[in-house]
PDB file of C-alpha atoms in Angstrom:
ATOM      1  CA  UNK A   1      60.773  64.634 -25.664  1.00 42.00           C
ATOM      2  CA  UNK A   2      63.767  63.226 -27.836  1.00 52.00           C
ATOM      3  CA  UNK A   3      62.708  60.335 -30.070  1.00 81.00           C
ATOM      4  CA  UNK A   4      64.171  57.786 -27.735  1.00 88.00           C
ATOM      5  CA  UNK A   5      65.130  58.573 -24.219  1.00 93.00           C
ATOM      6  CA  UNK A   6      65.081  56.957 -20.607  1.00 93.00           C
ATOM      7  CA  UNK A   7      64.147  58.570 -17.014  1.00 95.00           C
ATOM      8  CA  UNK A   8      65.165  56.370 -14.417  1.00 95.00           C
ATOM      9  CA  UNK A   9      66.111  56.131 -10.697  1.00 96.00           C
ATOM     10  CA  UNK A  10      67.454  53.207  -8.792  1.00 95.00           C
ATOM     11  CA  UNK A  11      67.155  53.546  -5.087  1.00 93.00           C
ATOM     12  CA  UNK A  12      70.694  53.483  -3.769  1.00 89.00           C
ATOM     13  CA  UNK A  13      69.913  51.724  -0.119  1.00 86.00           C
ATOM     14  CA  UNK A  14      66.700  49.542   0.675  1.00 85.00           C
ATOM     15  CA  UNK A  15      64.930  50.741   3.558  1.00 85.00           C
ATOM     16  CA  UNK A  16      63.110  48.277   6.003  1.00 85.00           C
ATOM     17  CA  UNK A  17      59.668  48.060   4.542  1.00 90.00           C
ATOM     18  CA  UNK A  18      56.922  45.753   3.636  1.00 90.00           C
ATOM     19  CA  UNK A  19      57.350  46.517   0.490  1.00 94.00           C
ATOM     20  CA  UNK A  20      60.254  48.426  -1.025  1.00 96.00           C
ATOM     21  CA  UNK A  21      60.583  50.039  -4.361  1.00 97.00           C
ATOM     22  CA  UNK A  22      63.818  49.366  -5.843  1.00 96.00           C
ATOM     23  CA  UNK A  23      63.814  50.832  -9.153  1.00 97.00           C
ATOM     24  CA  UNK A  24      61.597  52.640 -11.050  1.00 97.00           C
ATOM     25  CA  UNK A  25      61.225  55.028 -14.349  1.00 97.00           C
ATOM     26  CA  UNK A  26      59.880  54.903 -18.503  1.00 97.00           C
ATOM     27  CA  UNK A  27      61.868  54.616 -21.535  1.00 97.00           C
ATOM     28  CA  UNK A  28      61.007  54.775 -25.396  1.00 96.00           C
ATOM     29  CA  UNK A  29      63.777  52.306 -26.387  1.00 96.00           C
ATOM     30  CA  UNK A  30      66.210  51.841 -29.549  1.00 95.00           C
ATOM     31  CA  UNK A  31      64.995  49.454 -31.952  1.00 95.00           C
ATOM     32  CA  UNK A  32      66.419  45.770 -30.683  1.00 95.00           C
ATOM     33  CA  UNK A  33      67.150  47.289 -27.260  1.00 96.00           C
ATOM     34  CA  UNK A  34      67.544  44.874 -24.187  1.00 95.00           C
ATOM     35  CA  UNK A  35      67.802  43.199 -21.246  1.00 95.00           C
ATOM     36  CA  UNK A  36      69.121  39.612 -20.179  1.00 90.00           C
ATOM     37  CA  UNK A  37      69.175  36.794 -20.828  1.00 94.00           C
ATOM     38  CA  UNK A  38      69.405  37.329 -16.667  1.00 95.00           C
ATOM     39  CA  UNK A  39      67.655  37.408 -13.114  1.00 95.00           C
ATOM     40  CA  UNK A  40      66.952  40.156 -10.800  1.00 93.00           C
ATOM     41  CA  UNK A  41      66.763  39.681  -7.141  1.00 93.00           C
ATOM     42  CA  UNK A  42      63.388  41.559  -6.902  1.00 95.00           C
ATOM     43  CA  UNK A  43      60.069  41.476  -8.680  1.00 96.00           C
ATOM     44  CA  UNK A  44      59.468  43.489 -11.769  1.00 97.00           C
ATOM     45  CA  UNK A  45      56.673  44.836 -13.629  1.00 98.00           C
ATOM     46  CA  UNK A  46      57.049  46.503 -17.082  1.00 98.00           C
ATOM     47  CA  UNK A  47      53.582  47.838 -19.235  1.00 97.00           C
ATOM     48  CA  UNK A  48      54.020  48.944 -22.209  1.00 97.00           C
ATOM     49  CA  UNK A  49      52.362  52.248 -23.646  1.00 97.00           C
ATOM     50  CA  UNK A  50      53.352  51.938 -27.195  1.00 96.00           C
ATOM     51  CA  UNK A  51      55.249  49.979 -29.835  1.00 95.00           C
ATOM     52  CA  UNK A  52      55.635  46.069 -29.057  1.00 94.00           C
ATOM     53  CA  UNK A  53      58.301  43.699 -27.788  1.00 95.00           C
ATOM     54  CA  UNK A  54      59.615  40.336 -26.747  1.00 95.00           C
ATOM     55  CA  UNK A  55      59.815  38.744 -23.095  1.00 95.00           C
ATOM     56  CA  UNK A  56      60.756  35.273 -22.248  1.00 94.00           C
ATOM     57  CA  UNK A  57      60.169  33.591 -19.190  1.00 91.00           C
ATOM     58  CA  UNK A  58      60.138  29.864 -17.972  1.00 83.00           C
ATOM     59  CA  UNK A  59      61.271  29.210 -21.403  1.00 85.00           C
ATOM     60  CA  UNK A  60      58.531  30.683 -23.598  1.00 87.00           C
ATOM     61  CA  UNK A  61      58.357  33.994 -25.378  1.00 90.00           C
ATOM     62  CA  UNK A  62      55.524  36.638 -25.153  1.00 91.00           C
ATOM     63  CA  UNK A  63      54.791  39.319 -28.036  1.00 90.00           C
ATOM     64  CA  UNK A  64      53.718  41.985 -26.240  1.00 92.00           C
ATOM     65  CA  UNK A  65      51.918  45.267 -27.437  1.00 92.00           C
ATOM     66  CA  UNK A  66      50.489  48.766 -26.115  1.00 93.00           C
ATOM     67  CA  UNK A  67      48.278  47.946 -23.338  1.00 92.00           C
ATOM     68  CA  UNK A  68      49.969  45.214 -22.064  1.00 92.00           C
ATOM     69  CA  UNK A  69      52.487  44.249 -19.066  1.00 94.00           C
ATOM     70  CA  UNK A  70      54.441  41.639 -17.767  1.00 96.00           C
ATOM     71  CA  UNK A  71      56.190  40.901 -14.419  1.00 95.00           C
ATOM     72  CA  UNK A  72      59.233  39.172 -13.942  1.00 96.00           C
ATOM     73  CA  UNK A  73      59.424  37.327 -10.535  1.00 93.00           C
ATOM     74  CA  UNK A  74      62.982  37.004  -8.698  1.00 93.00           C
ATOM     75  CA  UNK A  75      65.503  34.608  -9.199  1.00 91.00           C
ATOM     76  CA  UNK A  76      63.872  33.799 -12.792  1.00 92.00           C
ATOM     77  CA  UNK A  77      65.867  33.649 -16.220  1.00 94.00           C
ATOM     78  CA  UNK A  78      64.061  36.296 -18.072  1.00 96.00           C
ATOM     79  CA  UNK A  79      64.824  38.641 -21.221  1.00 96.00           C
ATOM     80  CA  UNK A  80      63.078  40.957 -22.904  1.00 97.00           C
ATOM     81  CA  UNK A  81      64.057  43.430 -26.092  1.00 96.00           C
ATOM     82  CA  UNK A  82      62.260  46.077 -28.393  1.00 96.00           C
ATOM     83  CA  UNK A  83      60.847  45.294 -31.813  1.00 95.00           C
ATOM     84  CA  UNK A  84      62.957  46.232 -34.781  1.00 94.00           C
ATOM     85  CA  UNK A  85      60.935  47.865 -36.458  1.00 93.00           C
ATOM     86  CA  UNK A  86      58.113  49.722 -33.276  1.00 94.00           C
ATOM     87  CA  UNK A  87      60.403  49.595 -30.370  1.00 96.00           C
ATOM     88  CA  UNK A  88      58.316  49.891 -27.253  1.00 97.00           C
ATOM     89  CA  UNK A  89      57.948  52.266 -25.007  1.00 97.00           C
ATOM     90  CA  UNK A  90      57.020  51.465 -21.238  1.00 98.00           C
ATOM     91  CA  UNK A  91      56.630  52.024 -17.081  1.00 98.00           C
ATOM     92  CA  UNK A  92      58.355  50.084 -14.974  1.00 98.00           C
ATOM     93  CA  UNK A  93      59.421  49.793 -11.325  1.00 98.00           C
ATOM     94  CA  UNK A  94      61.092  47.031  -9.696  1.00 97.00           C
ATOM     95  CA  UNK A  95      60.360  45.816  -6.282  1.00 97.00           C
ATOM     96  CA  UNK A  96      60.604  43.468  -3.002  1.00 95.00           C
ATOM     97  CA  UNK A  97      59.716  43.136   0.692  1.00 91.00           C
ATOM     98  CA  UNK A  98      57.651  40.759   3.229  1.00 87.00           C
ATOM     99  CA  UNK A  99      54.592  42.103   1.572  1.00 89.00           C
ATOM    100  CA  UNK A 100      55.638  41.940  -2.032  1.00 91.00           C
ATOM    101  CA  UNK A 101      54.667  38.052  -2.805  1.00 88.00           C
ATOM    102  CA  UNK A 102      51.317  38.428  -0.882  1.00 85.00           C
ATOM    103  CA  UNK A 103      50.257  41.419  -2.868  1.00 88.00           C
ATOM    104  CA  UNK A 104      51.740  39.836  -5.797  1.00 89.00           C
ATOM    105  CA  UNK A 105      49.752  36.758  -5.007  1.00 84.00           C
ATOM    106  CA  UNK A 106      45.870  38.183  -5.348  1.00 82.00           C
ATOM    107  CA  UNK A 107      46.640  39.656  -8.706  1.00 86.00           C
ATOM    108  CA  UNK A 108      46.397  38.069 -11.918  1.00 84.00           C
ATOM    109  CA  UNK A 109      49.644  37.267 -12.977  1.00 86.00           C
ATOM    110  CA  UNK A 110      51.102  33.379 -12.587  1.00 81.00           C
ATOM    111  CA  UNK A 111      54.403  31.997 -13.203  1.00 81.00           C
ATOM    112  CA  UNK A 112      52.554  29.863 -16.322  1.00 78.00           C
ATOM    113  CA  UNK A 113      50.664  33.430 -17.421  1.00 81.00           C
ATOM    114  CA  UNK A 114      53.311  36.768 -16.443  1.00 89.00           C
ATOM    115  CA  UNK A 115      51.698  38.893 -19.270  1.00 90.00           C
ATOM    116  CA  UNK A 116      48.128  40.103 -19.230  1.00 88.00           C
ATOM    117  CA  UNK A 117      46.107  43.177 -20.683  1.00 88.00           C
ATOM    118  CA  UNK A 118      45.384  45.279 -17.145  1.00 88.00           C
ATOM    119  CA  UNK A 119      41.447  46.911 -17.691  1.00 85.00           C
ATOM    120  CA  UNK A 120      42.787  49.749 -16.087  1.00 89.00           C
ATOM    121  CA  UNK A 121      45.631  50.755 -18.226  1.00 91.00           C
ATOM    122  CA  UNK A 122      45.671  54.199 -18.101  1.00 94.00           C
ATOM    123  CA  UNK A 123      45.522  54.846 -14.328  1.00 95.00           C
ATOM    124  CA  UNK A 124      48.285  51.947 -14.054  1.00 96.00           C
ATOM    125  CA  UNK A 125      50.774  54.001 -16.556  1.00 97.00           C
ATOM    126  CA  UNK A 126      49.761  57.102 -13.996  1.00 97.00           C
ATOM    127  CA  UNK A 127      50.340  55.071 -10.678  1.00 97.00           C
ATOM    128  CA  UNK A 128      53.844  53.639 -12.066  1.00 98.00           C
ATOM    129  CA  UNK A 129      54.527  57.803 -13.084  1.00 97.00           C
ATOM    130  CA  UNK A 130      53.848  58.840  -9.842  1.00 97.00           C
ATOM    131  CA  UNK A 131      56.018  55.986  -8.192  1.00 98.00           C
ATOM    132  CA  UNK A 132      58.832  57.674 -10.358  1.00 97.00           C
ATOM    133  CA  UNK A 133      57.595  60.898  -9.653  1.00 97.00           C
ATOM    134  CA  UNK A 134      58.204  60.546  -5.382  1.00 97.00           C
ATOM    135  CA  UNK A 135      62.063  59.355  -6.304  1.00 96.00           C
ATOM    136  CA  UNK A 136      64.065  60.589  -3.218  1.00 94.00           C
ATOM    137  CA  UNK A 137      66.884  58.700  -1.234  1.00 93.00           C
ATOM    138  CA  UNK A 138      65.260  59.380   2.188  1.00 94.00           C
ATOM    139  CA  UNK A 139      62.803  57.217   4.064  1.00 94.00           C
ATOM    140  CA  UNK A 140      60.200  59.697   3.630  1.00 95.00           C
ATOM    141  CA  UNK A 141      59.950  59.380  -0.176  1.00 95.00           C
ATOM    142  CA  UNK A 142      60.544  55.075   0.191  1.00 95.00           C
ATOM    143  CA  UNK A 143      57.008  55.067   2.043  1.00 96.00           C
ATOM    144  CA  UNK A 144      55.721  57.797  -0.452  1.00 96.00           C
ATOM    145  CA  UNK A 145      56.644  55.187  -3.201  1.00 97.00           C
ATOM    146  CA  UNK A 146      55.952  52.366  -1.610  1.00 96.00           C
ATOM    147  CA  UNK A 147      52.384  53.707  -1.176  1.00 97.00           C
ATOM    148  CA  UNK A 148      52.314  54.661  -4.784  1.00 97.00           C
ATOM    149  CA  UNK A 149      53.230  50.778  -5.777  1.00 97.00           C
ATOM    150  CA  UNK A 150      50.437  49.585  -3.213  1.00 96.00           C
ATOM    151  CA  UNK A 151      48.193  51.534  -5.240  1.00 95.00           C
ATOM    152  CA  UNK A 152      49.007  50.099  -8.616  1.00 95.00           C
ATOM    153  CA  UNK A 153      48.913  46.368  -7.389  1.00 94.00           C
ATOM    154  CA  UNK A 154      45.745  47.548  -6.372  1.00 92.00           C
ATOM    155  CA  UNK A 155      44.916  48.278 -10.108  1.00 91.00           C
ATOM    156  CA  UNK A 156      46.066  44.866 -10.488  1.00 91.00           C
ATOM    157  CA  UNK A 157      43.794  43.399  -8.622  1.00 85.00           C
ATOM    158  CA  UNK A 158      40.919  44.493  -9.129  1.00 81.00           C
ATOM    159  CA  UNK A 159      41.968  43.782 -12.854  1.00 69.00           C
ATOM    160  CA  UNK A 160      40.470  39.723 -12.539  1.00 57.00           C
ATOM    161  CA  UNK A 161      40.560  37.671  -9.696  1.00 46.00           C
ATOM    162  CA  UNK A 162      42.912  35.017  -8.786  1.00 47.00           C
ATOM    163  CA  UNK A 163      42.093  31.438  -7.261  1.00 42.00           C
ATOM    164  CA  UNK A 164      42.077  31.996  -3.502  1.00 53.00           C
ATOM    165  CA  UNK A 165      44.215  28.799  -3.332  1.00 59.00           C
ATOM    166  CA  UNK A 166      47.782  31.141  -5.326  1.00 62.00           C
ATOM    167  CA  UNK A 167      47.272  34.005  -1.944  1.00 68.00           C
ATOM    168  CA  UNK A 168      46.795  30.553   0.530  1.00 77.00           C
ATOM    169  CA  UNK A 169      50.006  29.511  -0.770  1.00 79.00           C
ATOM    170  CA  UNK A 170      51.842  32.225  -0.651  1.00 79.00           C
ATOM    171  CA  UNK A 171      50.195  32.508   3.010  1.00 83.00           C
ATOM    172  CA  UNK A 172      51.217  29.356   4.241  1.00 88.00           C
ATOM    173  CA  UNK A 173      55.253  29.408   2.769  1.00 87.00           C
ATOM    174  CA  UNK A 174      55.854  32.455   4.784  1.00 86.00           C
ATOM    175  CA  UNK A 175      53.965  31.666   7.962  1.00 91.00           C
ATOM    176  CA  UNK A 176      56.208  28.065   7.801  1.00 92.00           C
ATOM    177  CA  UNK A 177      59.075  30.130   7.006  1.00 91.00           C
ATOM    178  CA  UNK A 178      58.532  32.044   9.951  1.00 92.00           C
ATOM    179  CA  UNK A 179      58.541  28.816  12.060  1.00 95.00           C
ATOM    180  CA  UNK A 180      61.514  27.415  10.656  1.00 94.00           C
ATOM    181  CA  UNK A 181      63.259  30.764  11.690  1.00 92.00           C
ATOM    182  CA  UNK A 182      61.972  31.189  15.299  1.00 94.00           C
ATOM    183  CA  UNK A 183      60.912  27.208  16.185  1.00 95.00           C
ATOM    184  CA  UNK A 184      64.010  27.317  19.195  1.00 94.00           C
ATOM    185  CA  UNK A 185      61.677  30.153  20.798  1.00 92.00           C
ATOM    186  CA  UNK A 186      58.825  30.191  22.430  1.00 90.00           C
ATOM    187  CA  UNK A 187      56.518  31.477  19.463  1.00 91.00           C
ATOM    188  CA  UNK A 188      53.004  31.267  18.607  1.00 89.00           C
ATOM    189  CA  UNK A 189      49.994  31.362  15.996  1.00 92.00           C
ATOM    190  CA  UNK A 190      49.125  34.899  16.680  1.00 91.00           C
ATOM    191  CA  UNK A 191      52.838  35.541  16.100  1.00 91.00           C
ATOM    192  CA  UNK A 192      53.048  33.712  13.046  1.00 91.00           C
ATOM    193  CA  UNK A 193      49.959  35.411  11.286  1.00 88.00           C
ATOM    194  CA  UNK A 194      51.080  38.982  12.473  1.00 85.00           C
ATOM    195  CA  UNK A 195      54.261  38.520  10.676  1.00 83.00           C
ATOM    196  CA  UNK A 196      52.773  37.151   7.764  1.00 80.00           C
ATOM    197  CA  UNK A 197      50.245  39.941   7.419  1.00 76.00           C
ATOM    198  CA  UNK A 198      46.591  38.005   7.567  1.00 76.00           C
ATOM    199  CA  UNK A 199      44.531  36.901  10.495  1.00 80.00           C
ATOM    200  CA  UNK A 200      45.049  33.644  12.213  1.00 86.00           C
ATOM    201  CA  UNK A 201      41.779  32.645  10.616  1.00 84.00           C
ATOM    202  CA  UNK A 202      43.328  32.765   7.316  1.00 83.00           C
ATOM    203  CA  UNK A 203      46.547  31.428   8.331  1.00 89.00           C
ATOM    204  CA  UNK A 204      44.668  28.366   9.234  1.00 90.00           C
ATOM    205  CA  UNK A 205      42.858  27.856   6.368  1.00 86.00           C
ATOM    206  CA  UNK A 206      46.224  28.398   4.815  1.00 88.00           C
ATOM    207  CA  UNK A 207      48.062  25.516   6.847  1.00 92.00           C
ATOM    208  CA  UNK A 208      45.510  23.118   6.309  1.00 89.00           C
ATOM    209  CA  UNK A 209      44.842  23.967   2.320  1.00 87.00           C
ATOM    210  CA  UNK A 210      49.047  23.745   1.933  1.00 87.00           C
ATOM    211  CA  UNK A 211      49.988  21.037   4.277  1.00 91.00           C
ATOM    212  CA  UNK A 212      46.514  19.419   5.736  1.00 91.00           C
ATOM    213  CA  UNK A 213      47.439  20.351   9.498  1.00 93.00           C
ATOM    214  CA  UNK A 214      47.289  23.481  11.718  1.00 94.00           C
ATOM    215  CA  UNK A 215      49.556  25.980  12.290  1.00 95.00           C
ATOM    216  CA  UNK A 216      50.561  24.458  15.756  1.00 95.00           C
ATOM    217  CA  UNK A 217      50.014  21.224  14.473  1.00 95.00           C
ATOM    218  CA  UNK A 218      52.632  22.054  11.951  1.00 96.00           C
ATOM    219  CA  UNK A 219      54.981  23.765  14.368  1.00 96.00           C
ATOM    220  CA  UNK A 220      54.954  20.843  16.679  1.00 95.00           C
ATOM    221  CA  UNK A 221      55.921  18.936  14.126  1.00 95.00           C
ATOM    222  CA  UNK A 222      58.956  20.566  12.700  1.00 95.00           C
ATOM    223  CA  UNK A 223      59.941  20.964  16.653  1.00 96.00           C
ATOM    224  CA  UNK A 224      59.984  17.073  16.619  1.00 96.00           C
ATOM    225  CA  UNK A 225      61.623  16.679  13.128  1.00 94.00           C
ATOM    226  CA  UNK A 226      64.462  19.150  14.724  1.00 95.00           C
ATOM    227  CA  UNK A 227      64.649  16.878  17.741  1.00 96.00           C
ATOM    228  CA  UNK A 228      65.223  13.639  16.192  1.00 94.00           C
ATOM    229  CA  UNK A 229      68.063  15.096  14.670  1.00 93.00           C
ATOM    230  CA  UNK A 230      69.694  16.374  17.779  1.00 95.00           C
ATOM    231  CA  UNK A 231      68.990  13.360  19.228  1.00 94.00           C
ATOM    232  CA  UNK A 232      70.849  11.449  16.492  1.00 91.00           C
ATOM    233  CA  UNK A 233      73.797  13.633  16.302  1.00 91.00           C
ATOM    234  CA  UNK A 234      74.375  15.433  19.371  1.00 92.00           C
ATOM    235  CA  UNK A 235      75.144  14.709  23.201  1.00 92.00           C
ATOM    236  CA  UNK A 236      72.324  17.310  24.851  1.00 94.00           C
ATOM    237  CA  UNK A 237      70.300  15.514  27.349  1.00 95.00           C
ATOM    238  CA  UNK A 238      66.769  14.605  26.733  1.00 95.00           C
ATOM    239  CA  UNK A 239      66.153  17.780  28.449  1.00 95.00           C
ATOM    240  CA  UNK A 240      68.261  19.851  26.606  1.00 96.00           C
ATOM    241  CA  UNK A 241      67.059  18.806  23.391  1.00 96.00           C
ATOM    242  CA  UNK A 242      63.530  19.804  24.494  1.00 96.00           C
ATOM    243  CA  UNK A 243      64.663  23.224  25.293  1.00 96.00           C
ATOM    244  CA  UNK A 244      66.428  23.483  22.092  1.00 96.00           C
ATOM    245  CA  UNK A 245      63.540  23.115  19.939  1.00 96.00           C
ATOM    246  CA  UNK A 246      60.905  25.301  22.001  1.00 95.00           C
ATOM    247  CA  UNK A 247      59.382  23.047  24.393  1.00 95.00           C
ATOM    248  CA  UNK A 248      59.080  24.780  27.573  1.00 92.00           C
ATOM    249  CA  UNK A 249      58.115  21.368  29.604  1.00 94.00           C
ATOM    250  CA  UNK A 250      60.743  18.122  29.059  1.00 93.00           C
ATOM    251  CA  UNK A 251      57.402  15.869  30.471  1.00 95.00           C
ATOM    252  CA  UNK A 252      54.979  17.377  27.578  1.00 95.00           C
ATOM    253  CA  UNK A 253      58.046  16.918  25.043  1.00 95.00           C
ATOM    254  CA  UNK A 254      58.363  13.213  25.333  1.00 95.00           C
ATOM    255  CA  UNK A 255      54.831  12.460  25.612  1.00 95.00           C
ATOM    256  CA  UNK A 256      54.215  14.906  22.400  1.00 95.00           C
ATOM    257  CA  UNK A 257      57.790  13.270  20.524  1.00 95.00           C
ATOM    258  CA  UNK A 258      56.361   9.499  21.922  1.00 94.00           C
ATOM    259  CA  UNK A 259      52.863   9.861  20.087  1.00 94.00           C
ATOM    260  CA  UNK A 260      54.392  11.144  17.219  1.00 93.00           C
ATOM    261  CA  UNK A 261      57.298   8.819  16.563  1.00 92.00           C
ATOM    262  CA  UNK A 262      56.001   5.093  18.629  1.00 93.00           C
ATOM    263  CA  UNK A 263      59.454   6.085  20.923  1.00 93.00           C
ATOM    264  CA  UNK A 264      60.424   7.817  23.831  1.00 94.00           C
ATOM    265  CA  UNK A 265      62.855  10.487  23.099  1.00 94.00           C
ATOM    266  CA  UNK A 266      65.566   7.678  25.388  1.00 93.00           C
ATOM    267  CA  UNK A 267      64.229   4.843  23.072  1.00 93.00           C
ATOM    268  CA  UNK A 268      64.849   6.595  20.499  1.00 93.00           C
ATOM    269  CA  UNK A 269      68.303   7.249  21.218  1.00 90.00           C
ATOM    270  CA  UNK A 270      69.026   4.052  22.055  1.00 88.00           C
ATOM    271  CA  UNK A 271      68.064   2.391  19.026  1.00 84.00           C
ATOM    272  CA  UNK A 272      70.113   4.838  17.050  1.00 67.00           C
ATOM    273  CA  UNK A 273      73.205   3.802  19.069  1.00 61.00           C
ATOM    274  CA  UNK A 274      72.904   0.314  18.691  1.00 56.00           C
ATOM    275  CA  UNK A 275      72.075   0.479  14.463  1.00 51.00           C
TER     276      UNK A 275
END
């Protein structure tokens, strides 16, 4: 190969996946070569196979060297550039999906620490290769590279364990995410954990680590939450609120909204009329 060169291949359309590969390739860069300052809309992990460079993150720089990586999380300011004088040369691939921050989650890497020194190097290099190596711009090869990145999170992984609280986090955003999406409908635990990808065991233990209730508890109360503001700012009957928010039975609403707020759902209205 050339002394510097770059293989690369951006996937032109993002396929509905768990987890989607977006980009992917490895480059022996120019000295000083670059990227950013900027933010990418997708995860991305870099390790480097020779040389050294420069990333910068949450406003702190990392040298980094052969046998190391680094990811880059969305929506964060990030740069990184080659040395001057041993420009690095590296294995990337960038990518997102439902999947991606739960994976992400259970491996080493934290926003305070995004560069470590994987124990299984080698076969990570190989698993990021073969991600480049099933390129294609047909669904086929996006599950064929998909499964390839599963494979090197895997790597990941198994390369130091994470606090179980970083995954119950991660567990517990996206399950409440899911309620705050589908709260109007009649919806469910069993639901919520199927979408978020763990058991409703774990998405318990999730729900009470993150926000010290249930997952029904917690659904119950955003319901409510949405109904005193209807109630405040809207003319639906007490009835129609109920419905709007998910509860299937007016009766059970304003007994569940009176032990929750000291009103009934009418009391409540009333005193906001007459403040």
């Amino acid at each position: 190969m050339e002394e510097n060169f770059k293989y690369s291949f951006k996937v032109p359309e993002r396929p509905e996946l768990p987890l989607v590969v977006h980009n992917a390739g490895f480059q022996k860069c120019s000295p000083g070569y670059g990227w950013g300052p900027g933010v990418r809309d997708h995860y991305l992990l870099h390790y480097v196979v020779s040389g050294r460079g420069r990333y910068e993150s949450g406003g702190r720089s990392y040298i980094l060297n052969a046998g190391e990586a680094f990811l880059a999380a969305p929506d964060t300011p990030i740069r990184y550039q080659a040395d001057e004088d041993t420009p690095w040369e590296y294995y990337w691939a960038g990518f997102s999906g439902p999947a991606a921050a739960i994976l992400v989650a259970q491996t080493p890497f934290t926003p305070s620490a995004p560069v470590l020194r994987p124990q299984a190097g080698e076969a990570l290099r190989e698993g990021l290769l073969d991600i480049y190596k099933a390129r294609g711009t047909d669904y086929a090869s996006a599950v064929r590279m998909a499964g390839y990145l599963q494979a090197a999170l895997g790597l990941l992984v198994e390369s130091g364990a994470r606090p179980g609280e970083a995954a119950l986090a991660v567990y517990a955003r996206q399950g409440a995410d899911f309620f705050h999406r589908n709260y109007a409908r009649s919806v469910g635990v069993e639901e919520a954990a199927r979408q978020t990808g763990v058991s409703r065991c774990t998405l318990y233990r999730a729900f009470q680590d993150q926000y010290g209730c249930s997952p029904s508890a917690y659904l119950t109360r955003y319901r409510l939450q949405r109904a005193r503001q209807l109630l405040r700012h809207s003319t639906l009957s007490v009835g129609e609120v109920a419905a709007s928010v998910g509860f299937d039975d007016p009766f059970y609403f304003s007994r569940a909204f009176k032990r929750a707020v000291g009103l009934s759902p009418s009391e409540f209205r009333a005193r906001k009329e007459l403040s």
